Each structure stands twice: as C-alpha cells, then as structure tokens.
Amino acid sequence: LGIITLRPGYFPSFILLPTLLTLLVAFIRMTIALRQARSLGTERTLARTDELTGLSNRRKLIAEMEEIGNAEGALLILDLDGFKPVNDSFGHDVGDEILKQVAMRFHRALPPDATLARLGGDEFGALISGDLESTMEAALALHASVSYPFSIAGETIMIGVSVGFVTNDGTRDMMHRADQAMYKAKRQDLGVCQL
C-alpha cells in the first residue's frame, strides 16, 4: 500500500499525506506493541526464576505441581546442612557462590525433564516424573552430589544436604509432606527420608 501511494498521480495529493501518516503511525504502534509483548514475556520469566541461581523459583515449582495431576512422580525438598555457619564465617559472597555451585550440581544430577527450583535461602525443591525406583535414585544422586568439597576463594568448604522425599499420591499436600520428610531427615541425620 505504501508503494502504491508513492506512484505519481495514483492518488490525489490531498489523500496522499494522510495515507502516509496513517501508515507511519500504524508502524510505530506495531513496534511499540511488539516491545511491550517482549517485555511482558521477560517479566513473566523473571517472576518464575530465582535471580541468584537462574533456577525456577517456588512459584514455578508450585505451578508445576498443580499440573502433574495423578502422574507418577515424586517431590523432593532439599535443605543444605552446615550452610549457615559457612555463610556467617566466609561472608555472603562465598555463600552465594556455594548456592550457585550447589544448583549446578543438583541440575546435573537430575533427569532432563525434572523441575529444579530454589525455594529460598538454602532450600531447594525438585519435581521428578517416574516410578518409585527411578525417583529414589535421583534423590540419592542429589544427596551424593554435595558429598565432595566445594573450592571457593581458595577455601575448601564441606556442607551436606537433607532430602525429604514423597511420591505423588494425587493429594494437594505434597509440599507439606515433603517438608516433614526433610525435617525428619535433618533431625535424624538420615540423608534422604521418604514419607
């Protein structure tokens, strides 16, 4: 349409200027709309992503839990053991680096279709699909992934993890049950506790 309007004599001159202005305004509006859509997509991603580790956050994990329905799988809640004294002794920069490295180790230990999230502080969650045996293997792999030391800023740092493990039974209290299992694992030094 823009090219047609530029052909001499095709439109009278009193129509040509408003036509070109209309096309220009439409183009500008389309550009603004595309930028707003892109920005909205970025905001949605950030709203479901942990800023420090780049993992999903609690909101994203809960949304994923609501979508699994009665599918076979398990929810794991992981809480780092010995992290607070390390964070207090070495400072928040070292603590943040440990959380990033823990996130990377956890990510590598999980199947590709699992959802791994940082729930806050030094607590993580993982939603894994599969039967009891394969999901328990993943829980044990997560536990083992922090068993070797972290080397940060010239320091060798050891921490552990307590893992609460629950299978999906179709109820809406998986998070609560997994929390209970994790606290039992922590209190009794079990490593991984299934409820």
Tab-separated table of C-alpha atoms in Angstrom:
chain	number	residue	atom	x	y	z
A	1	LEU	CA	0.000	0.000	0.000
A	2	GLY	CA	2.871	2.330	0.838
A	3	ILE	CA	4.478	1.734	-2.555
A	4	ILE	CA	1.176	2.273	-4.374
A	5	THR	CA	0.704	5.636	-2.658
A	6	LEU	CA	4.094	6.794	-3.938
A	7	ARG	CA	3.182	6.235	-7.581
A	8	PRO	CA	2.695	9.692	-9.164
A	9	GLY	CA	-0.906	10.524	-9.960
A	10	TYR	CA	-2.354	7.342	-8.479
A	11	PHE	CA	-3.952	9.221	-5.546
A	12	PRO	CA	-4.807	12.903	-5.365
A	13	SER	CA	-2.281	14.833	-3.271
A	14	PHE	CA	-4.812	15.709	-0.533
A	15	ILE	CA	-5.225	11.941	0.151
A	16	LEU	CA	-1.536	11.062	-0.112
A	17	LEU	CA	-0.280	12.864	3.027
A	18	PRO	CA	-2.938	11.447	5.444
A	19	THR	CA	-2.369	7.971	3.979
A	20	LEU	CA	1.366	8.109	4.566
A	21	LEU	CA	0.849	9.495	8.089
A	22	THR	CA	-1.620	6.680	8.877
A	23	LEU	CA	0.887	4.072	7.691
A	24	LEU	CA	3.663	5.660	9.754
A	25	VAL	CA	1.515	5.771	12.917
A	26	ALA	CA	0.465	2.132	12.379
A	27	PHE	CA	4.098	1.086	12.033
A	28	ILE	CA	5.111	2.969	15.201
A	29	ARG	CA	2.196	1.444	17.140
A	30	MET	CA	3.112	-2.053	15.946
A	31	THR	CA	6.734	-1.526	17.037
A	32	ILE	CA	5.615	-0.363	20.498
A	33	ALA	CA	3.230	-3.324	20.848
A	34	LEU	CA	5.995	-5.795	19.957
A	35	ARG	CA	8.346	-4.244	22.519
A	36	GLN	CA	5.648	-4.386	25.203
A	37	ALA	CA	4.932	-8.055	24.413
A	38	ARG	CA	8.639	-8.890	24.608
A	39	SER	CA	8.941	-7.010	27.904
A	40	LEU	CA	5.912	-8.820	29.337
A	41	GLY	CA	7.437	-12.175	28.376
A	42	THR	CA	10.671	-11.224	30.141
A	43	GLU	CA	8.767	-10.125	33.262
A	44	ARG	CA	6.868	-13.420	33.371
A	45	THR	CA	10.126	-15.348	33.099
A	46	LEU	CA	11.719	-13.277	35.875
A	47	ALA	CA	8.658	-13.760	38.103
A	48	ARG	CA	9.239	-17.533	37.974
A	49	THR	CA	13.041	-17.550	38.129
A	50	ASP	CA	15.432	-17.332	41.068
A	51	GLU	CA	17.711	-14.358	40.455
A	52	LEU	CA	20.848	-15.825	42.056
A	53	THR	CA	20.912	-19.348	40.616
A	54	GLY	CA	18.818	-18.973	37.470
A	55	LEU	CA	16.684	-21.929	38.583
A	56	SER	CA	12.920	-21.916	38.803
A	57	ASN	CA	11.523	-20.401	41.997
A	58	ARG	CA	8.854	-21.559	44.479
A	59	ARG	CA	6.027	-20.079	42.376
A	60	LYS	CA	7.110	-22.051	39.294
A	61	LEU	CA	7.514	-25.294	41.271
A	62	ILE	CA	4.039	-24.964	42.788
A	63	ALA	CA	2.563	-24.289	39.333
A	64	GLU	CA	4.281	-27.434	38.010
A	65	MET	CA	2.959	-29.460	40.977
A	66	GLU	CA	-0.595	-28.375	40.177
A	67	GLU	CA	-0.190	-29.554	36.587
A	68	ILE	CA	1.033	-33.100	37.276
A	69	GLY	CA	-2.346	-34.370	38.489
A	70	ASN	CA	-2.119	-38.097	39.168
A	71	ALA	CA	1.010	-38.700	37.075
A	72	GLU	CA	3.655	-40.924	38.607
A	73	GLY	CA	6.474	-38.956	40.197
A	74	ALA	CA	7.960	-37.506	43.377
A	75	LEU	CA	8.614	-34.198	45.090
A	76	LEU	CA	11.899	-33.670	46.892
A	77	ILE	CA	12.664	-30.863	49.324
A	78	LEU	CA	16.392	-30.338	49.894
A	79	ASP	CA	17.865	-28.251	52.705
A	80	LEU	CA	21.605	-27.659	52.956
A	81	ASP	CA	23.290	-28.826	56.173
A	82	GLY	CA	26.026	-26.608	57.583
A	83	PHE	CA	25.378	-23.742	55.191
A	84	LYS	CA	24.584	-21.046	57.774
A	85	PRO	CA	27.934	-21.311	59.646
A	86	VAL	CA	29.782	-21.210	56.293
A	87	ASN	CA	27.770	-18.158	55.218
A	88	ASP	CA	28.446	-16.461	58.565
A	89	SER	CA	32.183	-17.306	58.566
A	90	PHE	CA	33.091	-16.587	54.951
A	91	GLY	CA	30.503	-13.951	54.061
A	92	HIS	CA	27.550	-13.702	51.715
A	93	ASP	CA	29.642	-13.626	48.539
A	94	VAL	CA	31.056	-17.075	49.309
A	95	GLY	CA	27.600	-18.240	50.412
A	96	ASP	CA	26.116	-17.062	47.124
A	97	GLU	CA	28.840	-18.862	45.175
A	98	ILE	CA	28.130	-22.083	47.099
A	99	LEU	CA	24.419	-21.784	46.264
A	100	LYS	CA	25.275	-21.353	42.582
A	101	GLN	CA	27.567	-24.385	42.607
A	102	VAL	CA	25.014	-26.458	44.531
A	103	ALA	CA	22.376	-25.512	41.946
A	104	MET	CA	24.719	-26.631	39.153
A	105	ARG	CA	25.452	-29.964	40.879
A	106	PHE	CA	21.768	-30.604	41.558
A	107	HIS	CA	20.878	-29.768	37.950
A	108	ARG	CA	23.456	-32.253	36.648
A	109	ALA	CA	22.216	-35.000	38.984
A	110	LEU	CA	18.589	-34.777	37.822
A	111	PRO	CA	16.894	-36.206	34.733
A	112	PRO	CA	16.421	-33.635	31.937
A	113	ASP	CA	12.628	-33.434	32.382
A	114	ALA	CA	12.774	-32.719	36.138
A	115	THR	CA	11.933	-29.291	37.559
A	116	LEU	CA	14.556	-27.936	39.947
A	117	ALA	CA	13.764	-24.817	41.972
A	118	ARG	CA	15.362	-22.710	44.662
A	119	LEU	CA	12.646	-22.228	47.247
A	120	GLY	CA	14.509	-19.605	49.251
A	121	GLY	CA	17.645	-19.322	51.359
A	122	ASP	CA	19.424	-22.671	51.219
A	123	GLU	CA	16.318	-24.720	50.389
A	124	PHE	CA	15.659	-26.333	47.008
A	125	GLY	CA	12.853	-28.413	45.544
A	126	ALA	CA	12.760	-30.947	42.726
A	127	LEU	CA	9.751	-32.396	40.945
A	128	ILE	CA	10.632	-35.619	39.162
A	129	SER	CA	8.448	-37.825	36.998
A	130	GLY	CA	8.884	-41.597	37.035
A	131	ASP	CA	8.374	-44.648	39.195
A	132	LEU	CA	9.453	-45.004	42.825
A	133	GLU	CA	12.781	-46.623	41.978
A	134	SER	CA	13.927	-44.009	39.444
A	135	THR	CA	12.820	-41.051	41.579
A	136	MET	CA	14.544	-42.507	44.665
A	137	GLU	CA	17.715	-42.950	42.608
A	138	ALA	CA	17.512	-39.266	41.710
A	139	ALA	CA	17.090	-38.360	45.399
A	140	LEU	CA	20.174	-40.391	46.326
A	141	ALA	CA	22.131	-38.798	43.462
A	142	LEU	CA	21.177	-35.330	44.724
A	143	HIS	CA	22.315	-36.258	48.221
A	144	ALA	CA	25.626	-37.594	46.905
A	145	SER	CA	26.217	-34.554	44.676
A	146	VAL	CA	27.199	-32.350	47.646
A	147	SER	CA	29.259	-35.005	49.427
A	148	TYR	CA	32.548	-33.803	47.927
A	149	PRO	CA	34.004	-30.405	48.923
A	150	PHE	CA	33.468	-27.031	47.311
A	151	SER	CA	36.542	-24.976	46.449
A	152	ILE	CA	35.737	-21.272	46.609
A	153	ALA	CA	38.095	-18.300	47.007
A	154	GLY	CA	40.972	-20.607	47.977
A	155	GLU	CA	38.879	-22.279	50.681
A	156	THR	CA	37.762	-25.897	50.822
A	157	ILE	CA	34.223	-25.995	52.189
A	158	MET	CA	32.150	-29.013	53.172
A	159	ILE	CA	28.371	-28.972	53.504
A	160	GLY	CA	25.689	-31.632	53.313
A	161	VAL	CA	22.041	-31.863	52.338
A	162	SER	CA	18.931	-33.352	53.908
A	163	VAL	CA	16.370	-34.607	51.405
A	164	GLY	CA	12.662	-35.100	52.040
A	165	PHE	CA	11.071	-37.462	49.525
A	166	VAL	CA	7.351	-38.033	48.831
A	167	THR	CA	5.644	-39.708	45.911
A	168	ASN	CA	2.705	-38.143	44.136
A	169	ASP	CA	-0.472	-39.677	45.535
A	170	GLY	CA	-2.787	-37.133	43.914
A	171	THR	CA	-3.307	-35.091	47.093
A	172	ARG	CA	-2.561	-31.383	47.332
A	173	ASP	CA	-0.338	-31.625	50.426
A	174	MET	CA	2.829	-32.874	48.718
A	175	MET	CA	4.838	-29.789	49.719
A	176	HIS	CA	3.838	-30.173	53.383
A	177	ARG	CA	4.640	-33.893	53.418
A	178	ALA	CA	7.985	-33.322	51.687
A	179	ASP	CA	8.854	-30.623	54.247
A	180	GLN	CA	8.057	-33.049	57.078
A	181	ALA	CA	10.244	-35.718	55.469
A	182	MET	CA	13.104	-33.233	55.049
A	183	TYR	CA	12.923	-32.130	58.712
A	184	LYS	CA	12.929	-35.780	59.796
A	185	ALA	CA	15.982	-36.426	57.607
A	186	LYS	CA	17.704	-33.407	59.168
A	187	ARG	CA	16.809	-34.282	62.797
A	188	GLN	CA	17.785	-37.938	62.471
A	189	ASP	CA	20.751	-37.374	60.119
A	190	LEU	CA	19.226	-39.745	57.555
A	191	GLY	CA	20.355	-38.020	54.382
A	192	VAL	CA	17.209	-38.999	52.467
A	193	CYS	CA	13.893	-39.633	54.219
A	194	GLN	CA	10.795	-40.951	52.472
A	195	LEU	CA	7.334	-40.395	53.940
